[in-house]
C-alpha positions as a LaTeX table, in Angstrom:
\begin{tabular}{lrrr}
\hline
Residue & $x$ (\AA) & $y$ (\AA) & $z$ (\AA) \\
\hline
Val1 & $-5.79$ & $-15.32$ & 1.39 \\
Val2 & $-6.07$ & $-11.81$ & 2.52 \\
Arg3 & $-7.31$ & $-11.64$ & 5.44 \\
Asp4 & $-5.53$ & $-14.65$ & 6.98 \\
Trp5 & $-2.67$ & $-13.01$ & 6.33 \\
Leu6 & $-3.73$ & $-9.79$ & 8.12 \\
Arg7 & $-4.59$ & $-11.98$ & 10.93 \\
Glu8 & $-1.26$ & $-12.71$ & 11.29 \\
Met9 & $-0.93$ & $-9.07$ & 11.20 \\
Thr10 & $-3.37$ & $-7.80$ & 13.36 \\
Gly11 & $-4.34$ & $-4.76$ & 10.71 \\
Val12 & $-7.67$ & $-3.75$ & 9.65 \\
Val13 & $-7.92$ & $-3.07$ & 5.85 \\
Gly14 & $-10.25$ & $-0.44$ & 4.51 \\
Thr15 & $-12.89$ & $-1.11$ & 2.29 \\
Pro16 & $-11.98$ & $-0.54$ & $-1.57$ \\
Val17 & $-14.16$ & 1.93 & $-3.23$ \\
Pro18 & $-14.45$ & 1.61 & $-6.65$ \\
Arg19 & $-15.31$ & 3.30 & $-9.44$ \\
Ser20 & $-18.02$ & 5.19 & $-9.66$ \\
Ala21 & $-20.01$ & 7.61 & $-12.57$ \\
Ala22 & $-22.38$ & 8.37 & $-10.20$ \\
Trp23 & $-20.82$ & 9.28 & $-7.43$ \\
Pro24 & $-20.64$ & 12.70 & $-6.34$ \\
Glu25 & $-17.39$ & 13.86 & $-4.37$ \\
Lys26 & $-19.05$ & 17.14 & $-3.18$ \\
Asp27 & $-21.54$ & 15.01 & $-1.16$ \\
Phe28 & $-18.15$ & 13.24 & 0.66 \\
Leu29 & $-16.19$ & 16.70 & 1.58 \\
Asp30 & $-17.39$ & 17.51 & 4.64 \\
Glu31 & $-16.06$ & 14.18 & 5.62 \\
Leu32 & $-12.05$ & 16.08 & 5.05 \\
Ala33 & $-10.65$ & 17.16 & 8.25 \\
Pro34 & $-9.80$ & 21.33 & 7.17 \\
Pro35 & $-5.87$ & 20.03 & 5.78 \\
Glu36 & $-7.55$ & 17.59 & 3.93 \\
Leu37 & $-9.50$ & 20.11 & 2.07 \\
Ala38 & $-7.37$ & 22.47 & 1.40 \\
Val39 & $-5.08$ & 20.11 & $-0.60$ \\
Tyr40 & $-8.46$ & 18.69 & $-2.37$ \\
Arg41 & $-8.69$ & 22.58 & $-3.20$ \\
Glu42 & $-5.42$ & 22.15 & $-4.88$ \\
Pro43 & $-5.48$ & 22.54 & $-9.01$ \\
Arg44 & $-5.05$ & 19.62 & $-10.64$ \\
His45 & $-6.56$ & 16.72 & $-12.56$ \\
Pro46 & $-10.25$ & 15.80 & $-11.92$ \\
Gly47 & $-9.26$ & 12.20 & $-12.45$ \\
Arg48 & $-6.75$ & 12.50 & $-9.73$ \\
Arg49 & $-8.16$ & 14.32 & $-7.70$ \\
Arg50 & $-10.75$ & 12.32 & $-7.36$ \\
Glu51 & $-8.91$ & 9.03 & $-6.60$ \\
Trp52 & $-7.08$ & 11.56 & $-3.98$ \\
Leu53 & $-10.53$ & 11.72 & $-2.06$ \\
Leu54 & $-11.53$ & 8.02 & $-2.46$ \\
Gly55 & $-8.17$ & 6.98 & $-0.78$ \\
Arg56 & $-8.68$ & 9.14 & 2.11 \\
Leu57 & $-12.10$ & 8.48 & 2.66 \\
Cys58 & $-10.88$ & 4.83 & 2.08 \\
Ala59 & $-7.83$ & 5.35 & 4.90 \\
Lys60 & $-10.69$ & 7.03 & 7.87 \\
Arg61 & $-12.56$ & 4.44 & 7.76 \\
Ala62 & $-9.86$ & 2.08 & 7.79 \\
Leu63 & $-8.98$ & 3.67 & 10.99 \\
Met64 & $-12.43$ & 4.14 & 12.86 \\
Ala65 & $-12.75$ & 0.59 & 12.31 \\
Phe66 & $-9.19$ & 0.23 & 13.71 \\
Leu67 & $-10.08$ & 2.52 & 16.87 \\
Ala68 & $-13.17$ & 1.06 & 17.44 \\
Arg69 & $-11.23$ & $-2.02$ & 17.81 \\
Ser70 & $-10.09$ & $-0.14$ & 21.53 \\
Gly71 & $-13.47$ & 0.87 & 22.44 \\
Val72 & $-12.49$ & 4.38 & 20.44 \\
Arg73 & $-15.07$ & 6.31 & 18.66 \\
Ala74 & $-14.35$ & 8.64 & 15.59 \\
Asp75 & $-16.22$ & 10.44 & 12.69 \\
Cys76 & $-14.06$ & 11.23 & 10.08 \\
Pro77 & $-13.44$ & 14.68 & 10.52 \\
Asp78 & $-11.40$ & 13.83 & 13.46 \\
Leu79 & $-9.25$ & 12.16 & 11.49 \\
Ala80 & $-6.93$ & 13.56 & 8.73 \\
Val81 & $-4.65$ & 11.47 & 6.47 \\
Leu82 & $-1.76$ & 13.95 & 5.37 \\
Ser83 & 0.81 & 13.18 & 2.97 \\
Gly84 & 4.93 & 14.65 & 2.33 \\
Asp85 & 8.28 & 12.90 & 1.14 \\
Gly86 & 7.28 & 9.80 & 2.66 \\
Pro87 & 4.40 & 7.35 & 3.92 \\
Pro88 & 0.78 & 8.92 & 4.87 \\
Arg89 & 1.00 & 10.86 & 8.13 \\
Val90 & $-2.16$ & 9.70 & 10.39 \\
Val91 & $-3.23$ & 13.35 & 12.63 \\
Trp92 & $-6.29$ & 13.05 & 15.50 \\
Ser93 & $-8.25$ & 15.85 & 16.33 \\
Asp94 & $-7.65$ & 17.86 & 19.58 \\
Ala95 & $-11.93$ & 16.32 & 20.70 \\
Leu96 & $-10.46$ & 12.79 & 19.38 \\
Arg97 & $-7.12$ & 13.08 & 20.84 \\
Ala98 & $-8.77$ & 13.41 & 24.19 \\
Arg99 & $-11.30$ & 10.31 & 23.88 \\
Leu100 & $-7.89$ & 8.13 & 22.95 \\
Pro101 & $-6.61$ & 6.12 & 26.32 \\
Ala102 & $-3.28$ & 7.61 & 27.83 \\
Gly103 & $-0.12$ & 6.15 & 26.03 \\
Phe104 & $-2.19$ & 4.90 & 22.78 \\
Pro105 & $-0.10$ & 4.56 & 20.29 \\
Arg106 & $-0.24$ & 5.30 & 16.60 \\
Pro107 & $-1.17$ & 3.07 & 14.00 \\
Gly108 & 0.84 & 2.83 & 10.95 \\
Leu109 & $-1.43$ & 3.05 & 7.55 \\
Ser110 & $-0.36$ & 2.90 & 4.13 \\
Leu111 & $-2.62$ & 3.20 & 1.21 \\
Ser112 & $-3.09$ & 3.24 & $-2.82$ \\
His113 & $-5.28$ & 4.57 & $-5.64$ \\
Ser114 & $-5.51$ & 3.30 & $-8.79$ \\
Gly115 & $-7.59$ & 3.43 & $-11.72$ \\
Gly116 & $-10.77$ & 5.01 & $-10.12$ \\
Ala117 & $-10.53$ & 2.55 & $-6.99$ \\
Ala118 & $-8.78$ & 2.97 & $-3.22$ \\
Val119 & $-7.26$ & 0.84 & $-0.74$ \\
Ala120 & $-6.03$ & 1.29 & 2.88 \\
Val121 & $-4.60$ & $-0.51$ & 5.44 \\
Val122 & $-4.15$ & 0.09 & 8.69 \\
Phe123 & $-1.56$ & $-1.58$ & 11.08 \\
Pro124 & $-0.12$ & $-1.44$ & 14.33 \\
Gly125 & 2.19 & 0.82 & 15.27 \\
Gly126 & 6.18 & $-0.13$ & 14.74 \\
Arg127 & 4.79 & $-2.93$ & 12.34 \\
Cys128 & 5.89 & $-2.70$ & 8.21 \\
Val129 & 3.23 & $-2.99$ & 5.97 \\
Gly130 & 2.68 & $-2.02$ & 3.14 \\
Ile131 & $-0.64$ & $-1.73$ & $-0.06$ \\
Asp132 & $-0.52$ & $-0.95$ & $-3.22$ \\
Leu133 & $-3.31$ & $-1.68$ & $-5.88$ \\
Gln134 & $-3.09$ & $-1.35$ & $-9.72$ \\
Val135 & $-5.34$ & $-1.10$ & $-12.70$ \\
Val136 & $-4.42$ & $-3.91$ & $-15.40$ \\
Val137 & $-2.92$ & $-2.06$ & $-18.25$ \\
Pro138 & 0.42 & $-2.70$ & $-20.56$ \\
Ile139 & 3.67 & $-2.65$ & $-19.30$ \\
Ser140 & 5.78 & $-2.33$ & $-21.81$ \\
Asp141 & 8.99 & $-4.37$ & $-23.16$ \\
Leu142 & 11.50 & $-1.56$ & $-21.66$ \\
Leu143 & 9.49 & $-0.66$ & $-18.71$ \\
Gln144 & 9.48 & $-3.79$ & $-17.68$ \\
Arg145 & 13.97 & $-3.92$ & $-18.27$ \\
Arg146 & 13.94 & $-1.37$ & $-16.04$ \\
Ala147 & 11.75 & $-2.51$ & $-13.43$ \\
Phe148 & 12.15 & $-5.68$ & $-13.32$ \\
Thr149 & 15.36 & $-8.23$ & $-13.18$ \\
Pro150 & 16.12 & $-11.43$ & $-15.40$ \\
Ala151 & 15.23 & $-13.82$ & $-12.88$ \\
Glu152 & 11.86 & $-11.89$ & $-12.71$ \\
Arg153 & 11.35 & $-11.12$ & $-15.85$ \\
Arg154 & 11.70 & $-15.37$ & $-16.45$ \\
Gly155 & 9.21 & $-16.01$ & $-13.71$ \\
Val156 & 6.94 & $-14.72$ & $-15.14$ \\
Gly157 & 7.07 & $-15.99$ & $-18.58$ \\
Ala158 & 7.75 & $-18.82$ & $-17.68$ \\
Gly159 & 4.11 & $-18.84$ & $-16.32$ \\
Lys160 & 5.46 & $-19.68$ & $-12.63$ \\
Trp161 & 4.34 & $-16.40$ & $-11.33$ \\
Phe162 & 1.36 & $-15.27$ & $-11.09$ \\
Pro163 & $-0.14$ & $-17.37$ & $-13.75$ \\
Ser164 & $-3.42$ & $-15.26$ & $-15.15$ \\
Glu165 & $-3.61$ & $-12.00$ & $-16.59$ \\
Ala166 & $-1.68$ & $-9.22$ & $-16.45$ \\
Pro167 & 0.64 & $-10.76$ & $-14.66$ \\
Phe168 & 3.82 & $-8.42$ & $-14.73$ \\
Val169 & 1.16 & $-5.91$ & $-13.23$ \\
Ala170 & 0.97 & $-8.64$ & $-10.85$ \\
Leu171 & 4.41 & $-8.29$ & $-10.71$ \\
Trp172 & 5.36 & $-4.51$ & $-10.26$ \\
Thr173 & 2.38 & $-4.76$ & $-7.16$ \\
Ala174 & 3.96 & $-7.06$ & $-4.81$ \\
Lys175 & 7.52 & $-4.51$ & $-5.66$ \\
Glu176 & 5.59 & $-1.13$ & $-4.90$ \\
Ala177 & 3.80 & $-3.01$ & $-1.72$ \\
Ala178 & 7.50 & $-3.99$ & $-0.70$ \\
Ile179 & 8.66 & $-0.17$ & $-0.96$ \\
Lys180 & 5.51 & 1.18 & 1.19 \\
Ala181 & 6.17 & $-1.44$ & 3.82 \\
Val182 & 9.97 & 0.16 & 4.67 \\
Gln183 & 7.92 & 3.31 & 4.73 \\
Glu184 & 11.25 & 4.61 & 2.42 \\
Gly185 & 8.09 & 7.24 & 0.58 \\
Trp186 & 9.22 & 8.45 & $-2.86$ \\
Thr187 & 12.73 & 8.05 & $-2.91$ \\
Ala188 & 12.54 & 3.67 & $-3.06$ \\
Val189 & 12.36 & 2.29 & $-6.43$ \\
Leu190 & 11.54 & $-1.03$ & $-7.61$ \\
Ser191 & 14.93 & $-2.20$ & $-8.67$ \\
Asp192 & 15.66 & $-1.49$ & $-4.92$ \\
Val193 & 13.37 & $-4.57$ & $-4.13$ \\
Thr194 & 13.81 & $-8.32$ & $-6.00$ \\
Ile195 & 11.11 & $-11.14$ & $-6.09$ \\
Arg196 & 12.66 & $-14.27$ & $-5.56$ \\
Glu197 & 9.47 & $-16.59$ & $-4.82$ \\
Val198 & 6.25 & $-16.87$ & $-5.99$ \\
Val199 & 3.95 & $-20.05$ & $-4.48$ \\
Gly200 & 0.28 & $-19.38$ & $-5.46$ \\
Pro201 & $-0.37$ & $-15.74$ & $-4.33$ \\
Val202 & 1.96 & $-15.46$ & $-1.42$ \\
Phe203 & 5.43 & $-13.99$ & $-2.99$ \\
Arg204 & 9.12 & $-13.02$ & $-0.55$ \\
Gly205 & 11.79 & $-11.32$ & $-1.90$ \\
Arg206 & 15.06 & $-8.84$ & $-0.25$ \\
Tyr207 & 15.59 & $-5.83$ & $-0.52$ \\
Arg208 & 18.97 & $-3.93$ & $-1.14$ \\
Asn209 & 20.50 & $-0.09$ & $-1.30$ \\
Arg210 & 21.36 & 2.11 & $-4.09$ \\
Pro211 & 25.08 & 2.54 & $-3.22$ \\
Gly212 & 25.51 & 6.42 & $-2.21$ \\
Arg213 & 21.68 & 6.34 & $-1.33$ \\
Pro214 & 20.92 & 6.54 & 2.54 \\
Gly215 & 18.23 & 4.05 & 3.52 \\
Thr216 & 15.87 & 3.03 & 6.17 \\
Phe217 & 15.82 & $-1.11$ & 4.97 \\
Arg218 & 19.32 & $-2.89$ & 4.78 \\
Ala219 & 20.29 & $-4.93$ & 1.52 \\
Gly220 & 19.23 & $-8.44$ & 2.36 \\
Ser221 & 16.43 & $-7.90$ & 4.86 \\
Gly222 & 13.29 & $-9.44$ & 3.83 \\
Phe223 & 10.18 & $-8.98$ & 2.74 \\
Asp224 & 6.97 & $-10.94$ & 1.93 \\
Gly225 & 2.92 & $-10.64$ & 0.77 \\
Val226 & 0.32 & $-11.78$ & $-1.07$ \\
Ile227 & $-0.85$ & $-11.30$ & $-4.35$ \\
Val228 & $-4.48$ & $-10.77$ & $-5.80$ \\
Pro229 & $-6.78$ & $-10.30$ & $-8.47$ \\
Val230 & $-10.29$ & $-8.02$ & $-7.43$ \\
Phe231 & $-12.67$ & $-5.93$ & $-8.70$ \\
Ser232 & $-13.67$ & $-8.75$ & $-11.06$ \\
Gly233 & $-9.58$ & $-9.26$ & $-12.59$ \\
Arg234 & $-9.96$ & $-5.63$ & $-13.44$ \\
Phe235 & $-7.33$ & $-4.07$ & $-10.25$ \\
Trp236 & $-3.94$ & $-6.29$ & $-8.81$ \\
Leu237 & $-3.96$ & $-5.83$ & $-4.94$ \\
Gly238 & $-0.71$ & $-6.72$ & $-3.00$ \\
Leu239 & 0.62 & $-6.17$ & 0.79 \\
Ala240 & 3.50 & $-7.12$ & 1.90 \\
Arg241 & 5.09 & $-6.95$ & 5.39 \\
Ala242 & 9.47 & $-5.80$ & 5.56 \\
Gly243 & 11.93 & $-7.40$ & 7.77 \\
Val244 & 10.87 & $-10.76$ & 7.66 \\
Ala245 & 14.35 & $-13.12$ & 7.22 \\
Ser246 & 15.23 & $-13.11$ & 3.13 \\
Ala247 & 15.20 & $-16.72$ & 1.48 \\
Glu248 & 18.79 & $-16.84$ & 1.77 \\
His249 & 18.76 & $-16.34$ & 5.43 \\
Arg250 & 15.75 & $-19.05$ & 6.28 \\
Arg251 & 17.79 & $-21.40$ & 4.80 \\
Ser252 & 20.69 & $-20.60$ & 6.46 \\
Gly253 & 19.03 & $-20.96$ & 9.39 \\
Lys254 & 20.43 & $-17.06$ & 10.87 \\
Ala255 & 17.78 & $-15.34$ & 12.63 \\
Arg256 & 14.48 & $-13.29$ & 11.43 \\
Ser257 & 15.69 & $-9.93$ & 10.35 \\
\hline
\end{tabular}
């Protein structure tokens, strides 16, 4: 399902990296670019630092596969994946930049890590794609009320949406992927997106803007995506793309936004 959906987007997904107690972090530090190594050495919880490293390694492998399709060879240290308030930013080394064809567009990147695993997706620049990975854990009733609309809770509660284990985690993952697809960084919250329709693994919805908050997406513009369980059902993986017609626009025959 994920491969078929990505084939339409001409994207490349990095191989998900599961947790392994025997996985030695020090053996992979030479794959980091100097700016990434500085971030890795910043004080943080060991588990979060390990997930951060997994995410970078996964993203770099996806970027290398993406470049290889254009005949460009790259090594992990040639690529730096840096984060700020927005989406991850890809920085080329001088050596890699010299090997790129003239005018080679910088690709887009989205990555996620959770519960000791990581995933990444690379896609042509100008597309709006987001990926999210969530380990299956209980979500309290209070958090459900804050994150999900009454209609979303009814869709899950009736067993119509994500009819499997941990459906609210699936809903959370889908909404997170939709937020990342519009490159809003940490300024957007789950209530900014609404899932309107779920058919099998495919979900569709629309965005809204909170009053008084500038945003790059328009209220009512749509998104769609896929959501699947991975790692023997211990995680949910969601992929979303922004800039498609919302369900209301499709029914009314309006052009794709």
